[in-house]
Amino acid sequence: MRSGTILGCLIVSLAAGLAPARAGERLSLVFVGDTGLNASGARVLPDGGFKSGQVLPFDDALGDIKPLLKGDVVFANLETVVTDNNKITPRDKMFVFRTHPEGVRALLGAGINVASTANNHVMDFGATGAGETLKNMEVMGREGLLAWPGLGRSVEEALTPQLFSAGGVKIAISAFGIGGGGLPASQGSAGTLRGDENFRSLAKRLAGIRAGLRILSVHYGQEFAPLVTAAEAKRFAELPDGIGIIVGHHAHVARGAAVVDNRLILFGLGNFLHFGTQNMARFDICRDFGLLTKVGMMRADDGTLSLETVEAVPLTGMHERTKPMTGAEMQLRLAVLNYLGSKLDNKALGAQGLRFDGNGLWCAKDASDPRCAAWATPPLATGKTAQAIKSACARDVRRGG
């Protein structure tokens, strides 16, 4: 691992593990992005979070997307403090988020079973708020939450991968994000790692652990920037051997996907469901949607997992009631993702950008999934549609722009 800017990603190793799953069994994973169920600075309530000055019940906000949150692993980036304490003091920053534990239980009930706790909002109420988050996540670990990597009471705890089993596979997961701090933690508090040296140590530690899948969630990148930089693509390719799937979050917009030497890279998920974010529909077609990604993997005779399918589901309404896009709206955003994927083609890195068909499906060569029998790489958009996509994605958009 070479030094460089902190990467925002979720990484899954495709190496053989110690899992008891049999050959021919499939493992399904679902990945969604930035999540928080309350407005900035709002007080917490057990029955809902604040949106536009009104209380929005948690289950109402999740109702339209819940059917898609089904898989052996369903991951979200939990970009909020988790507490029922309305007296805790926030840090002095523009946006501060806290969600009642009942909100996270609603996410758990909807299907999300793994949550990253390493990002630039988990410390919004200082090390004390982070300690309450960790305490509440540990309680939910006895209620079905499989893992909540990122926070720790010590550097060693934050560096140590969390282990769990899903779909008959032993999985190791770690998390890293921008805006870390609070370590070493005092009694009752917690913190997250920060700095390139800690990131390299975390990636090396994860790559060396015995597991069927290795997952690393990292919050990174420039907000509202859908195009991946050459430096980001190169750093992803230089991650330690054995790290196989990368999924980014933090930019609030979806980014392209690529396969690099059997390593799947989902560069950005955008927003999933966050009451504290703006309505992304105010932006252009390259920035106005979030992304739910389904990954299908197959167990081989020797126990290794191979990537078979990736499905892209463009999302809308991520600021209050997330739901999948449909019809022409969906088709246009898939064309955007295909354009972004085409910009990731790189022979020097061995990278091939993913293109999704009209159903949002990409298939690996020789995939056994029945849906892949007649699958072919779809063409890129042409004419006025292509020009509109290119123009939108090239814009330099900043917060409030």
Tab-separated table of C-alpha atoms in Angstrom:
chain	number	residue	atom	x	y	z
A	1	MET	CA	0.000	0.000	0.000
A	2	ARG	CA	1.459	3.338	-1.033
A	3	SER	CA	0.781	6.553	0.792
A	4	GLY	CA	-1.990	8.755	-0.499
A	5	THR	CA	-5.301	10.451	0.146
A	6	ILE	CA	-7.715	8.517	2.340
A	7	LEU	CA	-9.970	6.425	0.131
A	8	GLY	CA	-13.704	6.038	0.647
A	9	CYS	CA	-14.667	2.530	-0.127
A	10	LEU	CA	-16.108	-0.752	0.808
A	11	ILE	CA	-13.783	-3.631	-0.058
A	12	VAL	CA	-14.577	-7.324	-0.161
A	13	SER	CA	-11.917	-9.997	-0.690
A	14	LEU	CA	-12.689	-12.789	-3.130
A	15	ALA	CA	-10.161	-15.098	-1.481
A	16	ALA	CA	-10.976	-18.542	-0.096
A	17	GLY	CA	-12.086	-18.624	3.509
A	18	LEU	CA	-13.095	-20.978	6.261
A	19	ALA	CA	-16.806	-20.932	5.481
A	20	PRO	CA	-18.900	-24.107	5.374
A	21	ALA	CA	-20.957	-23.061	2.334
A	22	ARG	CA	-21.116	-25.631	-0.470
A	23	ALA	CA	-20.086	-25.252	-4.121
A	24	GLY	CA	-22.813	-23.732	-6.245
A	25	GLU	CA	-24.315	-21.671	-3.420
A	26	ARG	CA	-24.812	-17.977	-4.017
A	27	LEU	CA	-23.984	-15.113	-1.692
A	28	SER	CA	-26.010	-11.924	-2.089
A	29	LEU	CA	-24.860	-8.505	-0.899
A	30	VAL	CA	-26.651	-5.150	-1.004
A	31	PHE	CA	-24.819	-1.849	-0.577
A	32	VAL	CA	-26.387	1.570	0.066
A	33	GLY	CA	-24.809	4.892	0.951
A	34	ASP	CA	-25.144	7.766	3.405
A	35	THR	CA	-27.886	7.232	5.998
A	36	GLY	CA	-29.286	9.256	8.912
A	37	LEU	CA	-32.816	9.728	10.188
A	38	ASN	CA	-32.959	13.274	11.560
A	39	ALA	CA	-32.415	16.877	10.522
A	40	SER	CA	-29.245	18.744	11.442
A	41	GLY	CA	-29.303	19.899	15.057
A	42	ALA	CA	-32.764	18.463	15.724
A	43	ARG	CA	-33.720	16.757	18.956
A	44	VAL	CA	-34.212	12.990	18.882
A	45	LEU	CA	-37.552	11.211	19.306
A	46	PRO	CA	-38.266	7.461	19.430
A	47	ASP	CA	-41.037	7.509	16.826
A	48	GLY	CA	-39.444	9.489	13.994
A	49	GLY	CA	-36.987	12.112	12.857
A	50	PHE	CA	-37.452	15.735	11.872
A	51	LYS	CA	-37.734	16.729	8.213
A	52	SER	CA	-38.765	20.257	7.192
A	53	GLY	CA	-39.894	20.929	10.757
A	54	GLN	CA	-42.237	17.943	10.898
A	55	VAL	CA	-41.735	14.498	12.453
A	56	LEU	CA	-41.411	11.827	9.765
A	57	PRO	CA	-41.996	8.305	11.127
A	58	PHE	CA	-39.066	5.998	10.455
A	59	ASP	CA	-41.171	3.231	8.925
A	60	ASP	CA	-42.918	5.680	6.580
A	61	ALA	CA	-39.567	6.850	5.239
A	62	LEU	CA	-38.437	3.249	4.626
A	63	GLY	CA	-41.685	1.858	3.232
A	64	ASP	CA	-40.933	2.215	-0.494
A	65	ILE	CA	-37.359	0.899	-0.359
A	66	LYS	CA	-37.754	-1.920	2.174
A	67	PRO	CA	-38.528	-4.597	-0.484
A	68	LEU	CA	-35.064	-4.058	-2.011
A	69	LEU	CA	-33.173	-4.435	1.280
A	70	LYS	CA	-32.879	-8.194	1.035
A	71	GLY	CA	-29.567	-10.094	1.013
A	72	ASP	CA	-27.159	-12.084	3.139
A	73	VAL	CA	-25.312	-8.811	3.796
A	74	VAL	CA	-27.134	-5.462	3.573
A	75	PHE	CA	-24.724	-2.603	4.231
A	76	ALA	CA	-25.292	1.123	4.858
A	77	ASN	CA	-23.016	3.976	5.866
A	78	LEU	CA	-24.555	5.274	9.112
A	79	GLU	CA	-23.621	8.944	8.954
A	80	THR	CA	-24.952	10.063	12.305
A	81	VAL	CA	-24.505	9.812	16.047
A	82	VAL	CA	-26.873	7.247	17.596
A	83	THR	CA	-28.261	8.504	20.914
A	84	ASP	CA	-31.459	9.182	22.852
A	85	ASN	CA	-29.774	12.060	24.707
A	86	ASN	CA	-31.063	15.540	23.862
A	87	LYS	CA	-28.726	17.275	26.319
A	88	ILE	CA	-25.462	16.198	24.730
A	89	THR	CA	-23.376	19.095	23.373
A	90	PRO	CA	-22.709	19.257	19.609
A	91	ARG	CA	-19.430	20.252	18.050
A	92	ASP	CA	-19.153	23.680	16.409
A	93	LYS	CA	-19.753	22.782	12.758
A	94	MET	CA	-22.278	23.524	10.009
A	95	PHE	CA	-24.186	20.231	10.160
A	96	VAL	CA	-24.559	17.971	13.192
A	97	PHE	CA	-26.600	14.782	13.039
A	98	ARG	CA	-27.999	12.469	15.689
A	99	THR	CA	-30.536	9.668	15.261
A	100	HIS	CA	-32.557	7.973	17.998
A	101	PRO	CA	-31.650	4.279	18.517
A	102	GLU	CA	-35.214	3.416	17.460
A	103	GLY	CA	-34.368	4.853	14.044
A	104	VAL	CA	-31.479	2.439	13.678
A	105	ARG	CA	-33.753	-0.372	14.854
A	106	ALA	CA	-36.101	0.621	12.028
A	107	LEU	CA	-33.216	0.248	9.583
A	108	LEU	CA	-32.432	-3.128	11.102
A	109	GLY	CA	-36.059	-4.166	10.811
A	110	ALA	CA	-36.085	-3.076	7.167
A	111	GLY	CA	-33.188	-5.425	6.368
A	112	ILE	CA	-29.944	-3.512	6.923
A	113	ASN	CA	-27.648	-5.729	9.004
A	114	VAL	CA	-24.194	-4.108	8.665
A	115	ALA	CA	-23.467	-0.415	9.288
A	116	SER	CA	-20.254	1.570	8.971
A	117	THR	CA	-19.593	3.970	11.858
A	118	ALA	CA	-16.554	5.708	10.341
A	119	ASN	CA	-17.336	9.000	8.594
A	120	ASN	CA	-17.271	12.764	9.106
A	121	HIS	CA	-20.499	12.880	11.165
A	122	VAL	CA	-20.048	10.093	13.697
A	123	MET	CA	-18.086	12.571	15.870
A	124	ASP	CA	-20.665	15.403	15.560
A	125	PHE	CA	-21.321	15.291	19.317
A	126	GLY	CA	-17.714	14.640	20.245
A	127	ALA	CA	-16.171	11.558	21.786
A	128	THR	CA	-19.080	11.347	24.226
A	129	GLY	CA	-21.620	11.071	21.416
A	130	ALA	CA	-19.402	8.533	19.682
A	131	GLY	CA	-19.338	6.524	22.899
A	132	GLU	CA	-23.135	6.527	23.012
A	133	THR	CA	-23.219	5.410	19.370
A	134	LEU	CA	-20.888	2.504	20.097
A	135	LYS	CA	-22.880	1.506	23.181
A	136	ASN	CA	-26.160	1.522	21.242
A	137	MET	CA	-24.686	-0.423	18.330
A	138	GLU	CA	-23.413	-3.078	20.709
A	139	VAL	CA	-26.919	-3.437	22.136
A	140	MET	CA	-28.299	-3.870	18.622
A	141	GLY	CA	-25.608	-6.452	17.989
A	142	ARG	CA	-27.663	-8.670	20.295
A	143	GLU	CA	-30.764	-7.881	18.240
A	144	GLY	CA	-29.538	-8.913	14.789
A	145	LEU	CA	-27.011	-6.270	13.720
A	146	LEU	CA	-24.050	-8.264	12.386
A	147	ALA	CA	-21.296	-5.625	12.454
A	148	TRP	CA	-20.723	-1.885	13.039
A	149	PRO	CA	-17.051	-1.263	12.179
A	150	GLY	CA	-15.290	2.067	12.578
A	151	LEU	CA	-15.705	3.214	16.168
A	152	GLY	CA	-13.470	1.981	18.966
A	153	ARG	CA	-12.503	2.731	22.535
A	154	SER	CA	-8.848	2.413	21.572
A	155	VAL	CA	-6.750	2.532	18.420
A	156	GLU	CA	-6.372	-1.236	18.615
A	157	GLU	CA	-10.129	-1.772	18.804
A	158	ALA	CA	-10.731	0.499	15.816
A	159	LEU	CA	-7.992	-1.306	13.844
A	160	THR	CA	-9.294	-4.808	14.586
A	161	PRO	CA	-11.671	-6.215	11.925
A	162	GLN	CA	-15.081	-7.366	13.100
A	163	LEU	CA	-15.967	-10.973	12.208
A	164	PHE	CA	-19.370	-12.439	11.463
A	165	SER	CA	-20.963	-15.135	9.306
A	166	ALA	CA	-23.604	-14.622	6.623
A	167	GLY	CA	-24.795	-16.963	3.917
A	168	GLY	CA	-22.414	-19.617	5.195
A	169	VAL	CA	-19.378	-17.351	4.673
A	170	LYS	CA	-17.016	-15.994	7.311
A	171	ILE	CA	-16.729	-12.245	6.761
A	172	ALA	CA	-14.271	-9.707	8.166
A	173	ILE	CA	-15.117	-6.010	8.031
A	174	SER	CA	-13.289	-2.805	8.952
A	175	ALA	CA	-14.110	0.860	8.383
A	176	PHE	CA	-12.231	4.119	7.940
A	177	GLY	CA	-13.432	7.655	7.204
A	178	ILE	CA	-12.479	11.273	6.891
A	179	GLY	CA	-13.032	13.403	9.966
A	180	GLY	CA	-11.828	10.814	12.483
A	181	GLY	CA	-10.527	11.507	15.972
A	182	GLY	CA	-11.253	10.921	19.635
A	183	LEU	CA	-8.646	8.193	20.120
A	184	PRO	CA	-7.476	7.075	22.560
A	185	ALA	CA	-10.915	7.424	24.138
A	186	SER	CA	-11.652	8.228	27.754
A	187	GLN	CA	-14.157	6.309	29.871
A	188	GLY	CA	-17.558	6.070	28.171
A	189	SER	CA	-16.390	7.683	24.943
A	190	ALA	CA	-15.106	6.437	21.580
A	191	GLY	CA	-13.396	7.582	18.402
A	192	THR	CA	-12.323	6.621	14.901
A	193	LEU	CA	-9.008	6.337	13.120
A	194	ARG	CA	-7.543	9.160	11.068
A	195	GLY	CA	-4.557	9.740	8.760
A	196	ASP	CA	-2.923	7.804	5.934
A	197	GLU	CA	-0.699	5.780	8.250
A	198	ASN	CA	-3.697	4.410	10.157
A	199	PHE	CA	-5.497	3.721	6.876
A	200	ARG	CA	-2.563	1.693	5.583
A	201	SER	CA	-2.355	-0.202	8.874
A	202	LEU	CA	-6.090	-0.914	8.767
A	203	ALA	CA	-5.970	-2.210	5.182
A	204	LYS	CA	-2.941	-4.393	5.927
A	205	ARG	CA	-4.567	-5.789	9.080
A	206	LEU	CA	-7.754	-6.619	7.199
A	207	ALA	CA	-5.944	-8.167	4.236
A	208	GLY	CA	-4.070	-10.498	6.576
A	209	ILE	CA	-7.046	-11.908	8.452
A	210	ARG	CA	-8.478	-15.321	7.551
A	211	ALA	CA	-11.963	-14.950	6.128
A	212	GLY	CA	-13.985	-15.802	3.067
A	213	LEU	CA	-14.790	-12.123	2.483
A	214	ARG	CA	-12.902	-9.052	3.637
A	215	ILE	CA	-14.875	-5.819	3.690
A	216	LEU	CA	-13.479	-2.333	4.252
A	217	SER	CA	-15.757	0.704	4.382
A	218	VAL	CA	-14.062	4.082	3.954
A	219	HIS	CA	-15.641	7.521	3.595
A	220	TYR	CA	-13.786	9.683	1.033
A	221	GLY	CA	-13.669	12.099	-1.860
A	222	GLN	CA	-14.939	15.470	-3.042
A	223	GLU	CA	-18.627	16.135	-2.511
A	224	PHE	CA	-20.818	16.332	-5.650
A	225	ALA	CA	-18.004	15.012	-7.903
A	226	PRO	CA	-19.261	12.039	-9.994
A	227	LEU	CA	-16.088	11.607	-12.049
A	228	VAL	CA	-13.358	9.473	-10.485
A	229	THR	CA	-9.894	11.015	-10.549
A	230	ALA	CA	-6.890	9.161	-11.973
A	231	ALA	CA	-5.260	9.287	-8.532
A	232	GLU	CA	-8.286	7.652	-6.883
A	233	ALA	CA	-8.431	4.878	-9.477
A	234	LYS	CA	-4.705	4.212	-9.096
A	235	ARG	CA	-4.832	4.078	-5.302
A	236	PHE	CA	-7.700	1.612	-5.400
A	237	ALA	CA	-5.653	-0.611	-7.687
A	238	GLU	CA	-2.719	-0.498	-5.228
A	239	LEU	CA	-4.666	-1.858	-2.263
A	240	PRO	CA	-3.204	-5.018	-0.675
A	241	ASP	CA	-3.683	-8.365	-2.385
A	242	GLY	CA	-6.768	-10.201	-1.264
A	243	ILE	CA	-8.960	-7.088	-1.208
A	244	GLY	CA	-11.547	-7.557	-3.901
A	245	ILE	CA	-14.672	-5.305	-3.882
A	246	ILE	CA	-14.536	-1.554	-3.314
A	247	VAL	CA	-17.608	0.616	-2.693
A	248	GLY	CA	-17.255	4.350	-2.011
A	249	HIS	CA	-19.481	6.837	-0.185
A	250	HIS	CA	-19.462	10.480	0.996
A	251	ALA	CA	-19.714	12.418	-2.305
A	252	HIS	CA	-23.565	12.386	-2.087
A	253	VAL	CA	-23.680	11.414	-5.778
A	254	ALA	CA	-23.390	8.093	-7.575
A	255	ARG	CA	-20.126	7.284	-9.340
A	256	GLY	CA	-19.128	4.622	-11.873
A	257	ALA	CA	-18.137	0.990	-11.347
A	258	ALA	CA	-15.239	-1.086	-12.685
A	259	VAL	CA	-13.530	-4.440	-12.453
A	260	VAL	CA	-9.753	-4.315	-12.019
A	261	ASP	CA	-7.965	-7.673	-12.100
A	262	ASN	CA	-10.973	-9.462	-10.536
A	263	ARG	CA	-11.478	-6.613	-8.072
A	264	LEU	CA	-14.919	-4.998	-8.223
A	265	ILE	CA	-14.905	-1.266	-7.550
A	266	LEU	CA	-18.132	0.623	-6.898
A	267	PHE	CA	-16.722	4.105	-6.661
A	268	GLY	CA	-19.723	5.848	-5.105
A	269	LEU	CA	-23.175	5.066	-3.720
A	270	GLY	CA	-24.483	8.584	-3.152
A	271	ASN	CA	-27.199	9.168	-0.554
A	272	PHE	CA	-29.506	6.396	0.619
A	273	LEU	CA	-31.921	7.881	3.183
A	274	HIS	CA	-30.811	10.961	5.093
A	275	PHE	CA	-33.273	13.520	6.483
A	276	GLY	CA	-30.431	15.997	6.946
A	277	THR	CA	-29.575	16.199	3.242
A	278	GLN	CA	-31.090	18.372	0.553
A	279	ASN	CA	-33.364	17.144	-2.212
A	280	MET	CA	-30.864	16.042	-4.854
A	281	ALA	CA	-33.541	16.443	-7.535
A	282	ARG	CA	-32.500	20.104	-7.674
A	283	PHE	CA	-29.266	19.056	-9.376
A	284	ASP	CA	-28.537	17.787	-12.891
A	285	ILE	CA	-28.986	14.226	-14.206
A	286	CYS	CA	-25.464	13.285	-13.141
A	287	ARG	CA	-26.117	14.180	-9.489
A	288	ASP	CA	-29.821	13.815	-8.773
A	289	PHE	CA	-29.934	10.138	-7.794
A	290	GLY	CA	-28.573	7.714	-5.242
A	291	LEU	CA	-27.535	4.136	-5.889
A	292	LEU	CA	-28.515	0.796	-4.393
A	293	THR	CA	-26.155	-1.908	-5.636
A	294	LYS	CA	-26.765	-5.659	-5.484
A	295	VAL	CA	-23.784	-7.994	-5.840
A	296	GLY	CA	-24.157	-11.700	-6.574
A	297	MET	CA	-21.303	-14.133	-5.934
A	298	MET	CA	-20.932	-17.884	-6.518
A	299	ARG	CA	-19.104	-20.476	-4.422
A	300	ALA	CA	-16.695	-22.665	-6.434
A	301	ASP	CA	-15.597	-26.264	-5.752
A	302	ASP	CA	-12.373	-25.062	-4.123
A	303	GLY	CA	-14.290	-22.748	-1.764
A	304	THR	CA	-13.439	-19.485	-3.497
A	305	LEU	CA	-16.071	-16.882	-4.281
A	306	SER	CA	-16.389	-15.458	-7.786
A	307	LEU	CA	-18.217	-12.328	-8.848
A	308	GLU	CA	-21.189	-13.095	-11.094
A	309	THR	CA	-23.544	-10.141	-11.196
A	310	VAL	CA	-23.811	-6.498	-10.248
A	311	GLU	CA	-27.182	-4.734	-10.323
A	312	ALA	CA	-27.591	-0.958	-10.221
A	313	VAL	CA	-30.828	0.536	-8.856
A	314	PRO	CA	-30.993	4.347	-9.193
A	315	LEU	CA	-32.794	5.977	-6.244
A	316	THR	CA	-34.815	9.138	-5.762
A	317	GLY	CA	-36.316	10.900	-2.739
A	318	MET	CA	-33.251	10.096	-0.612
A	319	HIS	CA	-33.863	13.150	1.595
A	320	GLU	CA	-37.159	11.848	3.024
A	321	ARG	CA	-38.706	8.748	1.390
A	322	THR	CA	-36.290	6.760	-0.716
A	323	LYS	CA	-37.685	4.816	-3.633
A	324	PRO	CA	-36.301	3.234	-6.813
A	325	MET	CA	-36.529	5.137	-10.066
A	326	THR	CA	-38.589	3.505	-12.821
A	327	GLY	CA	-39.253	3.861	-16.532
A	328	ALA	CA	-37.489	6.526	-18.571
A	329	GLU	CA	-36.167	8.169	-15.393
A	330	MET	CA	-34.334	4.954	-14.468
A	331	GLN	CA	-33.086	4.352	-18.014
A	332	LEU	CA	-31.503	7.800	-18.216
A	333	ARG	CA	-29.633	7.334	-14.905
A	334	LEU	CA	-28.402	3.916	-16.037
A	335	ALA	CA	-27.061	5.681	-19.138
A	336	VAL	CA	-25.299	8.123	-16.800
A	337	LEU	CA	-23.734	5.220	-14.870
A	338	ASN	CA	-22.612	3.639	-18.133
A	339	TYR	CA	-20.957	6.889	-19.203
A	340	LEU	CA	-19.208	7.152	-15.836
A	341	GLY	CA	-18.146	3.516	-16.150
A	342	SER	CA	-16.704	4.120	-19.613
A	343	LYS	CA	-14.429	6.802	-18.149
A	344	LEU	CA	-12.929	4.113	-15.892
A	345	ASP	CA	-11.599	1.938	-18.733
A	346	ASN	CA	-7.819	1.823	-18.193
A	347	LYS	CA	-5.587	-0.753	-19.884
A	348	ALA	CA	-2.591	0.229	-17.768
A	349	LEU	CA	-4.513	-0.659	-14.593
A	350	GLY	CA	-6.314	-3.600	-16.176
A	351	ALA	CA	-9.589	-1.787	-15.502
A	352	GLN	CA	-12.860	-2.316	-17.336
A	353	GLY	CA	-15.716	0.036	-16.527
A	354	LEU	CA	-19.083	-1.650	-15.999
A	355	ARG	CA	-22.054	-1.040	-18.288
A	356	PHE	CA	-25.545	-1.962	-17.118
A	357	ASP	CA	-28.351	-3.158	-19.372
A	358	GLY	CA	-31.885	-1.789	-19.379
A	359	ASN	CA	-32.699	-3.792	-16.249
A	360	GLY	CA	-29.662	-2.400	-14.414
A	361	LEU	CA	-27.770	-5.715	-14.723
A	362	TRP	CA	-24.092	-6.413	-15.419
A	363	CYS	CA	-22.865	-9.989	-15.836
A	364	ALA	CA	-19.361	-11.391	-15.526
A	365	LYS	CA	-18.082	-13.644	-18.293
A	366	ASP	CA	-19.385	-17.230	-17.924
A	367	ALA	CA	-21.768	-16.227	-15.102
A	368	SER	CA	-24.165	-19.060	-14.270
A	369	ASP	CA	-27.011	-16.778	-13.201
A	370	PRO	CA	-29.931	-17.570	-15.577
A	371	ARG	CA	-30.466	-13.858	-16.219
A	372	CYS	CA	-27.017	-13.724	-17.816
A	373	ALA	CA	-27.700	-16.303	-20.547
A	374	ALA	CA	-28.357	-13.671	-23.200
A	375	TRP	CA	-26.634	-10.718	-21.532
A	376	ALA	CA	-24.444	-8.493	-23.717
A	377	THR	CA	-22.590	-5.266	-22.972
A	378	PRO	CA	-25.025	-2.452	-23.805
A	379	PRO	CA	-23.942	0.464	-26.000
A	380	LEU	CA	-23.419	3.933	-24.607
A	381	ALA	CA	-26.017	6.624	-25.199
A	382	THR	CA	-25.664	8.656	-28.394
A	383	GLY	CA	-26.787	11.985	-29.810
A	384	LYS	CA	-28.418	14.603	-27.599
A	385	THR	CA	-28.674	12.231	-24.640
A	386	ALA	CA	-24.949	11.547	-24.728
A	387	GLN	CA	-24.159	15.251	-24.944
A	388	ALA	CA	-26.494	16.077	-22.053
A	389	ILE	CA	-24.840	13.424	-19.863
A	390	LYS	CA	-21.317	14.527	-20.744
A	391	SER	CA	-22.129	18.189	-20.089
A	392	ALA	CA	-23.805	17.498	-16.735
A	393	CYS	CA	-21.045	15.241	-15.412
A	394	ALA	CA	-18.348	17.753	-16.383
A	395	ARG	CA	-19.834	20.568	-14.273
A	396	ASP	CA	-17.980	21.736	-11.190
A	397	VAL	CA	-20.730	21.707	-8.562
A	398	ARG	CA	-20.134	22.744	-4.964
A	399	ARG	CA	-22.384	22.748	-1.894
A	400	GLY	CA	-25.306	25.069	-2.470
A	401	GLY	CA	-24.585	25.245	-6.201
